[in-house]
CSV table of C-alpha atoms in Angstrom, one decimal:
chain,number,residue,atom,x,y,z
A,1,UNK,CA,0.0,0.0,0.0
A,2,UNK,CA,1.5,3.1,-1.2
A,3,UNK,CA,0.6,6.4,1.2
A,4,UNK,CA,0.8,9.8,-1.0
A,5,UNK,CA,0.3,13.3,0.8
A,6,UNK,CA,0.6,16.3,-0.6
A,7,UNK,CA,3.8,18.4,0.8
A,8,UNK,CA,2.9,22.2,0.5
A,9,UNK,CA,6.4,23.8,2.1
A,10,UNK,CA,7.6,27.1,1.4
A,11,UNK,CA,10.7,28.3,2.8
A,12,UNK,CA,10.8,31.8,4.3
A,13,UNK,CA,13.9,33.4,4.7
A,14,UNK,CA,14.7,33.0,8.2
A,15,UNK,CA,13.9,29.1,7.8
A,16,UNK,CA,17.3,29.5,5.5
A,17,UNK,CA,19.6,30.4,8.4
A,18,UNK,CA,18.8,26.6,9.7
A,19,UNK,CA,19.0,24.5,6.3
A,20,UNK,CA,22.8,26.4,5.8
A,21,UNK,CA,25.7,23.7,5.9
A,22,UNK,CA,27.5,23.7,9.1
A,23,UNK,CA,30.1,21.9,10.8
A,24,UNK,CA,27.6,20.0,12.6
A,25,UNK,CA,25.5,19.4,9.5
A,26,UNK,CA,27.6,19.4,6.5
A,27,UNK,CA,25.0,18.0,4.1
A,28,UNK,CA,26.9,19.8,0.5
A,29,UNK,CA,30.2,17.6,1.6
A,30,UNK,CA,30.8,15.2,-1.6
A,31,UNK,CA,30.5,12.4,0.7
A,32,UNK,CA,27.1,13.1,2.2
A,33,UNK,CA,25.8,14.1,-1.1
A,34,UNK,CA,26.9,11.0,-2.9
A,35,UNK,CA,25.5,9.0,0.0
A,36,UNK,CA,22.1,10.5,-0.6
A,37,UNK,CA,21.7,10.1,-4.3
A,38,UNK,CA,22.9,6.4,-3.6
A,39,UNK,CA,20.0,5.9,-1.3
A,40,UNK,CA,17.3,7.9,-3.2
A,41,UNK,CA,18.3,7.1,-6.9
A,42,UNK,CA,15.7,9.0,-9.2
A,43,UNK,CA,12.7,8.7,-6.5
A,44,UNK,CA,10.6,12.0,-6.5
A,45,UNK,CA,8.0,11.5,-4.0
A,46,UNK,CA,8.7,13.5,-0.8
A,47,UNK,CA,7.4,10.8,1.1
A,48,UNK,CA,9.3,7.9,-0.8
A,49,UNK,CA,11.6,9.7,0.2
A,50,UNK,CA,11.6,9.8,3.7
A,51,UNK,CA,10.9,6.0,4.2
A,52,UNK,CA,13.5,5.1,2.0
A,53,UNK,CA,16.3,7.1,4.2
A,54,UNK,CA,14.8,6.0,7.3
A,55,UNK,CA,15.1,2.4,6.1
A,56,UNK,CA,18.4,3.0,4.7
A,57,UNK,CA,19.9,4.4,8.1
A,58,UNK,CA,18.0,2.0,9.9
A,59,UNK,CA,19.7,-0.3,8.2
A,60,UNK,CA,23.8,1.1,8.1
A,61,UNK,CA,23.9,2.0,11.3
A,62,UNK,CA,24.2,-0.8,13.5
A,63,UNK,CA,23.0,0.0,17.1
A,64,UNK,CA,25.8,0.3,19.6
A,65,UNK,CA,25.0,2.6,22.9
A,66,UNK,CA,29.0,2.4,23.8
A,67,UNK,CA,30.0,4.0,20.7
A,68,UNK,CA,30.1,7.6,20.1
A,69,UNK,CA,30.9,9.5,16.8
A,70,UNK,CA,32.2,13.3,16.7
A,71,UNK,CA,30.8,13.9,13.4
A,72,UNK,CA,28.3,12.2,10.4
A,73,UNK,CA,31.7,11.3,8.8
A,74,UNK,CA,32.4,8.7,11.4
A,75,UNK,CA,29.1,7.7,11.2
A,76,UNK,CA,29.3,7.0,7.4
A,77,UNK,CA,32.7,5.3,8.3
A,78,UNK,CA,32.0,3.1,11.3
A,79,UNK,CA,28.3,2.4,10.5
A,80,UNK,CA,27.5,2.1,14.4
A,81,UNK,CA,25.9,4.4,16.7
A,82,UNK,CA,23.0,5.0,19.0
A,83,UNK,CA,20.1,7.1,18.1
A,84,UNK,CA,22.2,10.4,17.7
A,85,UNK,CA,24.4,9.2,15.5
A,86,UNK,CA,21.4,7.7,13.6
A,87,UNK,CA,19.6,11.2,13.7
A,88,UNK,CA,22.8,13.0,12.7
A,89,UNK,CA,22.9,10.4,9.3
A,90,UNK,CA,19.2,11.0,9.0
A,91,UNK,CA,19.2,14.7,9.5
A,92,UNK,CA,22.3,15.1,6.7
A,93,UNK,CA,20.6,13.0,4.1
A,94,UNK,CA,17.2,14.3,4.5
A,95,UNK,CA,18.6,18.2,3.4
């Protein structure tokens, strides 16, 4: 069963301030980028979307609460993390 709903978003200016790469989030690196089109291929539902990069991080990251990573590169790297390090791979793919 496929669920469509219609996504309506406009971005106002001051919504720009928190979608800007920073060294927290840095969703233009290469890397990240390349990660993303891997995961998405040529998929243009919004909501596809969103299930197919929750699967995919689901997925990579394998759950380990010892383990903590000081950026999404280690993430991408070592592939293990709790939920933060699955919300920072989430968070970086979705922009």
């Amino acid at each position: 069963m496929k669920i469509v709903f219609p996504l309506i978003f406009t971005i106002k200016t001051h919504q720009w301030y928190y979608l800007n790469d920073t060294p927290s989030f840095p969703h233009n690196s290469k890397i990240v980028k390349d990660l993303s089109k891997e995961v998405l291929l040529e998929e243009k539902n919004n909501v596809e979307k969103i299930f197919k990069l929750s699967e995919f991080v689901s997925d990579y990251v394998v759950d380990d609460y010892e383990s903590n990573s000081l950026s999404v590169f280690d993430v991408i790297e070592r592939k293990i993390g709790d939920c933060t390090e699955h919300t920072q791979l989430f968070v970086n793919l979705a922009r």
